[in-house]
Amino acid sequence: MKLKYLTIAILTLLIIPLKSEAQTNDEKQVAFIRELYSSAMNMLQMKTDPEYPAKDRMVIHIDEMWPGSGEHKGTLELFYGLDLNYDSSELQRFPHFARYKYNIGSMNFYYEILYHDPDDGNKDSCKPVFFYTKVSGFKDKQYECRYYFWNNKLIKKIASDNSEDFISEEVALERAKFISTLIGMQDLWNY
């Protein structure tokens, strides 16, 4: 009996440092993502300067009438980098940052998506690392949620409330990936 308790105690002591190391790595990655976000905000500020020559930005506006909920308006802004693909002699775009605001009826939604490109210009290695969502619900109550991703896995979630209006981390990741495909539609944008 004592051997059983001793074995459990030893296994517990071995597992605790592994879990602690994983948490430390996650916190380092979250800190890195926050630095990337700060850099992206500086980049956006710089690009709003009228003297800055190229914005490297794509904007999509939506204005529709939805049955049952009325007017639906949305604006999607995509900020990206450009590089020349030397194999095909074509420009290739890779996402840096996106923001999307829209409404459904009286509810307003806002997203920010941050991408990380560890290969500096390789659109295939570019992955979403941060997804921020804000929902303005009924009676002007606002809810916020932040998702931090690394290698397409959630490493941290910070929510202001347990609102049912938040999308799941799986849906956030899929939306971020879909939005990045809009930038990479080479045949549409290069010709």
mmCIF file of N, CA, C and O in Angstrom, residues 84-188:
data_model
loop_
_atom_site.group_PDB
_atom_site.id
_atom_site.type_symbol
_atom_site.label_atom_id
_atom_site.label_comp_id
_atom_site.label_asym_id
_atom_site.label_seq_id
_atom_site.Cartn_x
_atom_site.Cartn_y
_atom_site.Cartn_z
ATOM 1 N N LEU A 84 8.366 39.365 -53.668
ATOM 2 C CA LEU A 84 8.395 38.804 -55.011
ATOM 3 C C LEU A 84 8.730 37.327 -54.921
ATOM 4 O O LEU A 84 9.709 36.934 -54.284
ATOM 5 N N ASN A 85 7.892 36.512 -55.542
ATOM 6 C CA ASN A 85 8.166 35.087 -55.636
ATOM 7 C C ASN A 85 9.087 34.902 -56.836
ATOM 8 O O ASN A 85 8.680 35.063 -57.977
ATOM 9 N N TYR A 86 10.336 34.590 -56.577
ATOM 10 C CA TYR A 86 11.327 34.510 -57.652
ATOM 11 C C TYR A 86 11.104 33.314 -58.567
ATOM 12 O O TYR A 86 11.516 33.341 -59.724
ATOM 13 N N ASP A 87 10.430 32.285 -58.094
ATOM 14 C CA ASP A 87 10.157 31.120 -58.938
ATOM 15 C C ASP A 87 9.133 31.445 -60.016
ATOM 16 O O ASP A 87 9.257 31.016 -61.160
ATOM 17 N N SER A 88 8.100 32.209 -59.658
ATOM 18 C CA SER A 88 7.026 32.511 -60.609
ATOM 19 C C SER A 88 7.050 33.959 -61.094
ATOM 20 O O SER A 88 6.237 34.334 -61.930
ATOM 21 N N SER A 89 7.937 34.779 -60.566
ATOM 22 C CA SER A 89 8.036 36.215 -60.892
ATOM 23 C C SER A 89 6.726 36.953 -60.621
ATOM 24 O O SER A 89 6.367 37.873 -61.344
ATOM 25 N N GLU A 90 6.012 36.530 -59.602
ATOM 26 C CA GLU A 90 4.759 37.188 -59.230
ATOM 27 C C GLU A 90 4.873 37.756 -57.827
ATOM 28 O O GLU A 90 5.638 37.248 -56.999
ATOM 29 N N LEU A 91 4.079 38.781 -57.579
ATOM 30 C CA LEU A 91 3.993 39.307 -56.222
ATOM 31 C C LEU A 91 3.254 38.309 -55.349
ATOM 32 O O LEU A 91 2.296 37.686 -55.790
ATOM 33 N N GLN A 92 3.711 38.181 -54.139
ATOM 34 C CA GLN A 92 2.949 37.375 -53.198
ATOM 35 C C GLN A 92 2.667 38.227 -51.969
ATOM 36 O O GLN A 92 3.509 38.989 -51.527
ATOM 37 N N ARG A 93 1.462 38.116 -51.491
ATOM 38 C CA ARG A 93 1.011 38.882 -50.342
ATOM 39 C C ARG A 93 0.894 37.957 -49.139
ATOM 40 O O ARG A 93 0.475 36.817 -49.276
ATOM 41 N N PHE A 94 1.243 38.480 -47.966
ATOM 42 C CA PHE A 94 1.103 37.708 -46.738
ATOM 43 C C PHE A 94 0.522 38.625 -45.678
ATOM 44 O O PHE A 94 0.905 39.788 -45.564
ATOM 45 N N PRO A 95 -0.448 38.142 -44.923
ATOM 46 C CA PRO A 95 -1.181 39.003 -43.993
ATOM 47 C C PRO A 95 -0.346 39.400 -42.779
ATOM 48 O O PRO A 95 0.470 38.627 -42.291
ATOM 49 N N HIS A 96 -0.564 40.645 -42.337
ATOM 50 C CA HIS A 96 0.004 41.127 -41.077
ATOM 51 C C HIS A 96 -1.102 41.313 -40.037
ATOM 52 O O HIS A 96 -0.971 40.865 -38.912
ATOM 53 N N PHE A 97 -2.180 41.969 -40.469
ATOM 54 C CA PHE A 97 -3.201 42.387 -39.518
ATOM 55 C C PHE A 97 -4.510 42.570 -40.268
ATOM 56 O O PHE A 97 -4.523 42.963 -41.438
ATOM 57 N N ALA A 98 -5.616 42.284 -39.601
ATOM 58 C CA ALA A 98 -6.936 42.504 -40.199
ATOM 59 C C ALA A 98 -7.868 43.012 -39.115
ATOM 60 O O ALA A 98 -7.723 42.678 -37.939
ATOM 61 N N ARG A 99 -8.807 43.846 -39.527
ATOM 62 C CA ARG A 99 -9.876 44.253 -38.615
ATOM 63 C C ARG A 99 -11.180 44.273 -39.402
ATOM 64 O O ARG A 99 -11.214 44.629 -40.575
ATOM 65 N N TYR A 100 -12.219 43.862 -38.711
ATOM 66 C CA TYR A 100 -13.522 43.706 -39.350
ATOM 67 C C TYR A 100 -14.582 44.183 -38.378
ATOM 68 O O TYR A 100 -14.623 43.758 -37.228
ATOM 69 N N LYS A 101 -15.409 45.111 -38.832
ATOM 70 C CA LYS A 101 -16.538 45.549 -38.012
ATOM 71 C C LYS A 101 -17.801 45.393 -38.841
ATOM 72 O O LYS A 101 -17.819 45.658 -40.044
ATOM 73 N N TYR A 102 -18.847 44.922 -38.163
ATOM 74 C CA TYR A 102 -20.119 44.699 -38.845
ATOM 75 C C TYR A 102 -21.236 44.668 -37.819
ATOM 76 O O TYR A 102 -20.995 44.649 -36.611
ATOM 77 N N ASN A 103 -22.448 44.673 -38.318
ATOM 78 C CA ASN A 103 -23.609 44.572 -37.431
ATOM 79 C C ASN A 103 -24.530 43.467 -37.912
ATOM 80 O O ASN A 103 -24.532 43.107 -39.079
ATOM 81 N N ILE A 104 -25.279 42.932 -36.969
ATOM 82 C CA ILE A 104 -26.409 42.055 -37.271
ATOM 83 C C ILE A 104 -27.553 42.615 -36.443
ATOM 84 O O ILE A 104 -27.530 42.538 -35.212
ATOM 85 N N GLY A 105 -28.505 43.237 -37.114
ATOM 86 C CA GLY A 105 -29.574 43.926 -36.400
ATOM 87 C C GLY A 105 -28.988 45.040 -35.557
ATOM 88 O O GLY A 105 -28.213 45.863 -36.034
ATOM 89 N N SER A 106 -29.306 45.052 -34.282
ATOM 90 C CA SER A 106 -28.801 46.119 -33.405
ATOM 91 C C SER A 106 -27.491 45.738 -32.718
ATOM 92 O O SER A 106 -26.939 46.535 -31.968
ATOM 93 N N MET A 107 -26.991 44.542 -32.965
ATOM 94 C CA MET A 107 -25.730 44.123 -32.351
ATOM 95 C C MET A 107 -24.556 44.490 -33.253
ATOM 96 O O MET A 107 -24.609 44.285 -34.465
ATOM 97 N N ASN A 108 -23.493 45.020 -32.636
ATOM 98 C CA ASN A 108 -22.287 45.389 -33.365
ATOM 99 C C ASN A 108 -21.147 44.466 -32.968
ATOM 100 O O ASN A 108 -20.962 44.160 -31.787
ATOM 101 N N PHE A 109 -20.372 44.060 -33.976
ATOM 102 C CA PHE A 109 -19.255 43.141 -33.777
ATOM 103 C C PHE A 109 -17.985 43.790 -34.310
ATOM 104 O O PHE A 109 -18.019 44.521 -35.301
ATOM 105 N N TYR A 110 -16.864 43.487 -33.667
ATOM 106 C CA TYR A 110 -15.578 44.010 -34.097
ATOM 107 C C TYR A 110 -14.523 42.932 -33.853
ATOM 108 O O TYR A 110 -14.496 42.324 -32.784
ATOM 109 N N TYR A 111 -13.695 42.683 -34.862
ATOM 110 C CA TYR A 111 -12.609 41.713 -34.749
ATOM 111 C C TYR A 111 -11.290 42.391 -35.078
ATOM 112 O O TYR A 111 -11.240 43.274 -35.936
ATOM 113 N N GLU A 112 -10.234 41.929 -34.455
ATOM 114 C CA GLU A 112 -8.867 42.231 -34.860
ATOM 115 C C GLU A 112 -8.144 40.893 -34.929
ATOM 116 O O GLU A 112 -8.296 40.059 -34.035
ATOM 117 N N ILE A 113 -7.367 40.725 -35.975
ATOM 118 C CA ILE A 113 -6.626 39.478 -36.157
ATOM 119 C C ILE A 113 -5.177 39.835 -36.459
ATOM 120 O O ILE A 113 -4.905 40.639 -37.353
ATOM 121 N N LEU A 114 -4.275 39.244 -35.722
ATOM 122 C CA LEU A 114 -2.844 39.459 -35.915
ATOM 123 C C LEU A 114 -2.229 38.165 -36.437
ATOM 124 O O LEU A 114 -2.537 37.077 -35.927
ATOM 125 N N TYR A 115 -1.378 38.306 -37.449
ATOM 126 C CA TYR A 115 -0.701 37.163 -38.044
ATOM 127 C C TYR A 115 0.795 37.256 -37.766
ATOM 128 O O TYR A 115 1.350 38.341 -37.638
ATOM 129 N N HIS A 116 1.447 36.106 -37.697
ATOM 130 C CA HIS A 116 2.894 36.053 -37.510
ATOM 131 C C HIS A 116 3.509 35.268 -38.660
ATOM 132 O O HIS A 116 3.021 34.199 -39.017
ATOM 133 N N ASP A 117 4.569 35.828 -39.217
ATOM 134 C CA ASP A 117 5.272 35.212 -40.329
ATOM 135 C C ASP A 117 6.713 34.949 -39.910
ATOM 136 O O ASP A 117 7.569 35.817 -40.067
ATOM 137 N N PRO A 118 7.006 33.773 -39.359
ATOM 138 C CA PRO A 118 8.369 33.509 -38.890
ATOM 139 C C PRO A 118 9.397 33.428 -40.011
ATOM 140 O O PRO A 118 10.583 33.616 -39.776
ATOM 141 N N ASP A 119 8.954 33.168 -41.258
ATOM 142 C CA ASP A 119 9.893 33.062 -42.383
ATOM 143 C C ASP A 119 10.065 34.379 -43.133
ATOM 144 O O ASP A 119 10.684 34.404 -44.191
ATOM 145 N N ASP A 120 9.472 35.471 -42.621
ATOM 146 C CA ASP A 120 9.639 36.802 -43.189
ATOM 147 C C ASP A 120 9.382 36.844 -44.698
ATOM 148 O O ASP A 120 10.290 37.000 -45.499
ATOM 149 N N GLY A 121 8.139 36.709 -45.058
ATOM 150 C CA GLY A 121 7.756 36.835 -46.457
ATOM 151 C C GLY A 121 7.234 35.563 -47.080
ATOM 152 O O GLY A 121 6.815 35.560 -48.223
ATOM 153 N N ASN A 122 7.204 34.477 -46.352
ATOM 154 C CA ASN A 122 6.685 33.223 -46.869
ATOM 155 C C ASN A 122 5.215 33.114 -46.459
ATOM 156 O O ASN A 122 4.909 32.867 -45.301
ATOM 157 N N LYS A 123 4.334 33.309 -47.425
ATOM 158 C CA LYS A 123 2.898 33.319 -47.104
ATOM 159 C C LYS A 123 2.411 31.984 -46.546
ATOM 160 O O LYS A 123 1.443 31.937 -45.803
ATOM 161 N N ASP A 124 3.094 30.907 -46.862
ATOM 162 C CA ASP A 124 2.671 29.593 -46.380
ATOM 163 C C ASP A 124 2.984 29.375 -44.904
ATOM 164 O O ASP A 124 2.377 28.526 -44.263
ATOM 165 N N SER A 125 3.929 30.130 -44.362
ATOM 166 C CA SER A 125 4.266 29.969 -42.937
ATOM 167 C C SER A 125 3.515 30.961 -42.054
ATOM 168 O O SER A 125 3.598 30.890 -40.835
ATOM 169 N N CYS A 126 2.777 31.871 -42.657
ATOM 170 C CA CYS A 126 2.062 32.911 -41.918
ATOM 171 C C CYS A 126 0.835 32.315 -41.235
ATOM 172 O O CYS A 126 -0.002 31.684 -41.883
ATOM 173 N N LYS A 127 0.745 32.515 -39.912
ATOM 174 C CA LYS A 127 -0.363 31.935 -39.145
ATOM 175 C C LYS A 127 -0.982 32.988 -38.233
ATOM 176 O O LYS A 127 -0.299 33.877 -37.737
ATOM 177 N N PRO A 128 -2.286 32.865 -37.968
ATOM 178 C CA PRO A 128 -2.905 33.761 -36.985
ATOM 179 C C PRO A 128 -2.397 33.436 -35.586
ATOM 180 O O PRO A 128 -2.273 32.270 -35.223
ATOM 181 N N VAL A 129 -2.082 34.491 -34.815
ATOM 182 C CA VAL A 129 -1.603 34.286 -33.447
ATOM 183 C C VAL A 129 -2.488 34.997 -32.421
ATOM 184 O O VAL A 129 -2.386 34.719 -31.230
ATOM 185 N N PHE A 130 -3.329 35.925 -32.893
ATOM 186 C CA PHE A 130 -4.165 36.677 -31.951
ATOM 187 C C PHE A 130 -5.482 37.011 -32.621
ATOM 188 O O PHE A 130 -5.514 37.414 -33.787
ATOM 189 N N PHE A 131 -6.568 36.822 -31.883
ATOM 190 C CA PHE A 131 -7.904 37.159 -32.366
ATOM 191 C C PHE A 131 -8.620 37.876 -31.235
ATOM 192 O O PHE A 131 -8.799 37.314 -30.156
ATOM 193 N N TYR A 132 -8.999 39.116 -31.487
ATOM 194 C CA TYR A 132 -9.712 39.921 -30.499
ATOM 195 C C TYR A 132 -11.123 40.134 -31.021
ATOM 196 O O TYR A 132 -11.323 40.429 -32.204
ATOM 197 N N THR A 133 -12.092 39.981 -30.163
ATOM 198 C CA THR A 133 -13.465 40.237 -30.559
ATOM 199 C C THR A 133 -14.160 41.084 -29.498
ATOM 200 O O THR A 133 -13.935 40.908 -28.302
ATOM 201 N N LYS A 134 -14.960 42.015 -29.986
ATOM 202 C CA LYS A 134 -15.768 42.855 -29.100
ATOM 203 C C LYS A 134 -17.193 42.823 -29.629
ATOM 204 O O LYS A 134 -17.428 43.020 -30.820
ATOM 205 N N VAL A 135 -18.125 42.573 -28.740
ATOM 206 C CA VAL A 135 -19.536 42.510 -29.094
ATOM 207 C C VAL A 135 -20.275 43.556 -28.288
ATOM 208 O O VAL A 135 -20.157 43.605 -27.063
ATOM 209 N N SER A 136 -21.007 44.423 -28.973
ATOM 210 C CA SER A 136 -21.875 45.393 -28.303
ATOM 211 C C SER A 136 -23.280 44.831 -28.365
ATOM 212 O O SER A 136 -23.892 44.798 -29.428
ATOM 213 N N GLY A 137 -23.737 44.355 -27.246
ATOM 214 C CA GLY A 137 -25.029 43.683 -27.205
ATOM 215 C C GLY A 137 -26.161 44.634 -26.909
ATOM 216 O O GLY A 137 -26.081 45.841 -27.096
ATOM 217 N N PHE A 138 -27.220 44.064 -26.409
ATOM 218 C CA PHE A 138 -28.393 44.839 -26.062
ATOM 219 C C PHE A 138 -28.065 45.770 -24.899
ATOM 220 O O PHE A 138 -27.229 45.473 -24.050
ATOM 221 N N LYS A 139 -28.747 46.909 -24.841
ATOM 222 C CA LYS A 139 -28.548 47.917 -23.799
ATOM 223 C C LYS A 139 -27.106 48.405 -23.746
ATOM 224 O O LYS A 139 -26.580 48.746 -22.699
ATOM 225 N N ASP A 140 -26.433 48.397 -24.908
ATOM 226 C CA ASP A 140 -25.061 48.896 -25.059
ATOM 227 C C ASP A 140 -24.046 48.227 -24.140
ATOM 228 O O ASP A 140 -23.000 48.789 -23.854
ATOM 229 N N LYS A 141 -24.326 47.046 -23.670
ATOM 230 C CA LYS A 141 -23.348 46.312 -22.873
ATOM 231 C C LYS A 141 -22.318 45.716 -23.827
ATOM 232 O O LYS A 141 -22.666 45.147 -24.855
ATOM 233 N N GLN A 142 -21.020 45.872 -23.492
ATOM 234 C CA GLN A 142 -19.951 45.373 -24.344
ATOM 235 C C GLN A 142 -19.233 44.199 -23.694
ATOM 236 O O GLN A 142 -19.013 44.185 -22.483
ATOM 237 N N TYR A 143 -18.894 43.235 -24.528
ATOM 238 C CA TYR A 143 -18.147 42.067 -24.098
ATOM 239 C C TYR A 143 -16.891 41.984 -24.956
ATOM 240 O O TYR A 143 -16.932 42.261 -26.149
ATOM 241 N N GLU A 144 -15.780 41.586 -24.347
ATOM 242 C CA GLU A 144 -14.529 41.438 -25.084
ATOM 243 C C GLU A 144 -13.928 40.073 -24.810
ATOM 244 O O GLU A 144 -14.074 39.528 -23.711
ATOM 245 N N CYS A 145 -13.240 39.568 -25.816
ATOM 246 C CA CYS A 145 -12.544 38.295 -25.646
ATOM 247 C C CYS A 145 -11.274 38.324 -26.491
ATOM 248 O O CYS A 145 -11.282 38.821 -27.618
ATOM 249 N N ARG A 146 -10.195 37.792 -25.916
ATOM 250 C CA ARG A 146 -8.911 37.703 -26.604
ATOM 251 C C ARG A 146 -8.486 36.238 -26.654
ATOM 252 O O ARG A 146 -8.486 35.558 -25.634
ATOM 253 N N TYR A 147 -8.125 35.804 -27.852
ATOM 254 C CA TYR A 147 -7.623 34.447 -28.053
ATOM 255 C C TYR A 147 -6.173 34.554 -28.499
ATOM 256 O O TYR A 147 -5.863 35.269 -29.448
ATOM 257 N N TYR A 148 -5.294 33.819 -27.845
ATOM 258 C CA TYR A 148 -3.885 33.764 -28.232
ATOM 259 C C TYR A 148 -3.616 32.356 -28.769
ATOM 260 O O TYR A 148 -3.910 31.363 -28.101
ATOM 261 N N PHE A 149 -3.047 32.297 -29.977
ATOM 262 C CA PHE A 149 -2.768 31.017 -30.627
ATOM 263 C C PHE A 149 -1.271 30.876 -30.878
ATOM 264 O O PHE A 149 -0.571 31.865 -31.093
ATOM 265 N N TRP A 150 -0.811 29.639 -30.866
ATOM 266 C CA TRP A 150 0.556 29.338 -31.278
ATOM 267 C C TRP A 150 0.520 28.001 -32.000
ATOM 268 O O TRP A 150 -0.017 27.029 -31.478
ATOM 269 N N ASN A 151 1.036 27.986 -33.220
ATOM 270 C CA ASN A 151 0.979 26.779 -34.062
ATOM 271 C C ASN A 151 -0.448 26.256 -34.192
ATOM 272 O O ASN A 151 -0.699 25.062 -34.071
ATOM 273 N N ASN A 152 -1.368 27.183 -34.391
ATOM 274 C CA ASN A 152 -2.789 26.869 -34.594
ATOM 275 C C ASN A 152 -3.452 26.204 -33.399
ATOM 276 O O ASN A 152 -4.453 25.503 -33.546
ATOM 277 N N LYS A 153 -2.914 26.434 -32.201
ATOM 278 C CA LYS A 153 -3.524 25.903 -30.974
ATOM 279 C C LYS A 153 -3.718 27.053 -29.994
ATOM 280 O O LYS A 153 -2.865 27.915 -29.851
ATOM 281 N N LEU A 154 -4.853 27.031 -29.318
ATOM 282 C CA LEU A 154 -5.141 28.047 -28.315
ATOM 283 C C LEU A 154 -4.193 27.868 -27.128
ATOM 284 O O LEU A 154 -4.080 26.779 -26.582
ATOM 285 N N ILE A 155 -3.503 28.973 -26.747
ATOM 286 C CA ILE A 155 -2.633 28.898 -25.574
ATOM 287 C C ILE A 155 -3.159 29.754 -24.428
ATOM 288 O O ILE A 155 -2.794 29.526 -23.281
ATOM 289 N N LYS A 156 -4.034 30.722 -24.752
ATOM 290 C CA LYS A 156 -4.616 31.538 -23.683
ATOM 291 C C LYS A 156 -5.886 32.204 -24.206
ATOM 292 O O LYS A 156 -5.958 32.601 -25.360
ATOM 293 N N LYS A 157 -6.861 32.318 -23.299
ATOM 294 C CA LYS A 157 -8.117 33.010 -23.619
ATOM 295 C C LYS A 157 -8.428 33.933 -22.452
ATOM 296 O O LYS A 157 -8.398 33.509 -21.298
ATOM 297 N N ILE A 158 -8.713 35.193 -22.777
ATOM 298 C CA ILE A 158 -9.079 36.174 -21.759
ATOM 299 C C ILE A 158 -10.423 36.767 -22.175
ATOM 300 O O ILE A 158 -10.526 37.393 -23.224
ATOM 301 N N ALA A 159 -11.445 36.553 -21.359
ATOM 302 C CA ALA A 159 -12.788 37.042 -21.679
ATOM 303 C C ALA A 159 -13.276 37.958 -20.567
ATOM 304 O O ALA A 159 -13.033 37.697 -19.390
ATOM 305 N N SER A 160 -13.953 39.036 -20.958
ATOM 306 C CA SER A 160 -14.494 39.962 -19.967
ATOM 307 C C SER A 160 -15.741 39.417 -19.293
ATOM 308 O O SER A 160 -16.152 39.912 -18.253
ATOM 309 N N ASP A 161 -16.336 38.414 -19.916
ATOM 310 C CA ASP A 161 -17.586 37.867 -19.403
ATOM 311 C C ASP A 161 -17.773 36.491 -20.041
ATOM 312 O O ASP A 161 -17.112 36.163 -21.015
ATOM 313 N N ASN A 162 -18.662 35.718 -19.547
ATOM 314 C CA ASN A 162 -18.995 34.441 -20.162
ATOM 315 C C ASN A 162 -20.161 34.623 -21.113
ATOM 316 O O ASN A 162 -21.160 33.921 -21.033
ATOM 317 N N SER A 163 -20.030 35.575 -22.020
ATOM 318 C CA SER A 163 -21.116 35.877 -22.939
ATOM 319 C C SER A 163 -21.288 34.764 -23.965
ATOM 320 O O SER A 163 -20.322 34.214 -24.475
ATOM 321 N N GLU A 164 -22.532 34.474 -24.263
ATOM 322 C CA GLU A 164 -22.836 33.497 -25.302
ATOM 323 C C GLU A 164 -22.599 34.076 -26.691
ATOM 324 O O GLU A 164 -22.614 33.354 -27.672
ATOM 325 N N ASP A 165 -22.368 35.395 -26.760
ATOM 326 C CA ASP A 165 -22.164 36.041 -28.048
ATOM 327 C C ASP A 165 -20.758 35.823 -28.602
ATOM 328 O O ASP A 165 -20.498 36.148 -29.749
ATOM 329 N N PHE A 166 -19.841 35.295 -27.806
ATOM 330 C CA PHE A 166 -18.489 35.045 -28.293
ATOM 331 C C PHE A 166 -18.469 33.816 -29.178
ATOM 332 O O PHE A 166 -19.156 32.830 -28.918
ATOM 333 N N ILE A 167 -17.635 33.895 -30.183
ATOM 334 C CA ILE A 167 -17.419 32.716 -31.007
ATOM 335 C C ILE A 167 -16.430 31.805 -30.279
ATOM 336 O O ILE A 167 -15.691 32.247 -29.404
ATOM 337 N N SER A 168 -16.422 30.556 -30.636
ATOM 338 C CA SER A 168 -15.482 29.618 -30.013
ATOM 339 C C SER A 168 -14.086 29.858 -30.581
ATOM 340 O O SER A 168 -13.920 30.483 -31.632
ATOM 341 N N GLU A 169 -13.073 29.335 -29.897
ATOM 342 C CA GLU A 169 -11.705 29.489 -30.392
ATOM 343 C C GLU A 169 -11.508 28.779 -31.727
ATOM 344 O O GLU A 169 -10.746 29.239 -32.579
ATOM 345 N N GLU A 170 -12.233 27.682 -31.960
ATOM 346 C CA GLU A 170 -12.134 26.992 -33.251
ATOM 347 C C GLU A 170 -12.682 27.864 -34.380
ATOM 348 O O GLU A 170 -12.074 27.966 -35.443
ATOM 349 N N VAL A 171 -13.818 28.516 -34.123
ATOM 350 C CA VAL A 171 -14.406 29.395 -35.135
ATOM 351 C C VAL A 171 -13.516 30.617 -35.350
ATOM 352 O O VAL A 171 -13.301 31.049 -36.492
ATOM 353 N N ALA A 172 -12.958 31.174 -34.285
ATOM 354 C CA ALA A 172 -12.049 32.327 -34.414
ATOM 355 C C ALA A 172 -10.857 31.969 -35.291
ATOM 356 O O ALA A 172 -10.479 32.724 -36.195
ATOM 357 N N LEU A 173 -10.270 30.819 -35.061
ATOM 358 C CA LEU A 173 -9.113 30.387 -35.845
ATOM 359 C C LEU A 173 -9.488 30.165 -37.305
ATOM 360 O O LEU A 173 -8.766 30.575 -38.216
ATOM 361 N N GLU A 174 -10.634 29.545 -37.545
ATOM 362 C CA GLU A 174 -11.078 29.318 -38.927
ATOM 363 C C GLU A 174 -11.362 30.638 -39.645
ATOM 364 O O GLU A 174 -11.032 30.789 -40.815
ATOM 365 N N ARG A 175 -11.989 31.595 -38.965
ATOM 366 C CA ARG A 175 -12.250 32.904 -39.590
ATOM 367 C C ARG A 175 -10.943 33.620 -39.915
ATOM 368 O O ARG A 175 -10.806 34.229 -40.970
ATOM 369 N N ALA A 176 -9.986 33.542 -39.010
ATOM 370 C CA ALA A 176 -8.687 34.179 -39.247
ATOM 371 C C ALA A 176 -7.996 33.556 -40.460
ATOM 372 O O ALA A 176 -7.419 34.271 -41.291
ATOM 373 N N LYS A 177 -8.065 32.246 -40.577
ATOM 374 C CA LYS A 177 -7.450 31.569 -41.721
ATOM 375 C C LYS A 177 -8.171 31.936 -43.015
ATOM 376 O O LYS A 177 -7.539 32.161 -44.044
ATOM 377 N N PHE A 178 -9.497 31.997 -42.965
ATOM 378 C CA PHE A 178 -10.253 32.351 -44.166
ATOM 379 C C PHE A 178 -9.913 33.764 -44.627
ATOM 380 O O PHE A 178 -9.702 34.005 -45.811
ATOM 381 N N ILE A 179 -9.858 34.702 -43.693
ATOM 382 C CA ILE A 179 -9.547 36.086 -44.053
ATOM 383 C C ILE A 179 -8.162 36.172 -44.690
ATOM 384 O O ILE A 179 -7.950 36.917 -45.645
ATOM 385 N N SER A 180 -7.218 35.387 -44.204
ATOM 386 C CA SER A 180 -5.878 35.419 -44.801
ATOM 387 C C SER A 180 -5.893 34.900 -46.234
ATOM 388 O O SER A 180 -5.060 35.300 -47.047
ATOM 389 N N THR A 181 -6.848 34.027 -46.589
ATOM 390 C CA THR A 181 -6.905 33.539 -47.971
ATOM 391 C C THR A 181 -7.325 34.637 -48.940
ATOM 392 O O THR A 181 -6.966 34.586 -50.113
ATOM 393 N N LEU A 182 -8.065 35.634 -48.467
ATOM 394 C CA LEU A 182 -8.460 36.733 -49.346
ATOM 395 C C LEU A 182 -7.237 37.485 -49.864
ATOM 396 O O LEU A 182 -7.202 37.934 -51.002
ATOM 397 N N ILE A 183 -6.236 37.615 -49.012
ATOM 398 C CA ILE A 183 -5.015 38.324 -49.408
ATOM 399 C C ILE A 183 -4.229 37.500 -50.417
ATOM 400 O O ILE A 183 -3.617 38.042 -51.326
ATOM 401 N N GLY A 184 -4.267 36.199 -50.280
ATOM 402 C CA GLY A 184 -3.448 35.340 -51.119
ATOM 403 C C GLY A 184 -4.054 34.944 -52.440
ATOM 404 O O GLY A 184 -3.525 34.062 -53.116
ATOM 405 N N MET A 185 -5.128 35.554 -52.851
ATOM 406 C CA MET A 185 -5.756 35.198 -54.118
ATOM 407 C C MET A 185 -4.968 35.832 -55.258
ATOM 408 O O MET A 185 -5.357 36.831 -55.851
ATOM 409 N N GLN A 186 -3.831 35.218 -55.589
ATOM 410 C CA GLN A 186 -2.883 35.788 -56.542
ATOM 411 C C GLN A 186 -3.498 36.046 -57.918
ATOM 412 O O GLN A 186 -3.263 37.090 -58.520
ATOM 413 N N ASP A 187 -4.250 35.106 -58.424
ATOM 414 C CA ASP A 187 -4.784 35.264 -59.774
ATOM 415 C C ASP A 187 -5.741 36.447 -59.870
ATOM 416 O O ASP A 187 -5.821 37.099 -60.906
ATOM 417 N N LEU A 188 -6.449 36.740 -58.799
ATOM 418 C CA LEU A 188 -7.382 37.860 -58.812
ATOM 419 C C LEU A 188 -6.649 39.200 -58.734
ATOM 420 O O LEU A 188 -6.966 40.144 -59.429
#
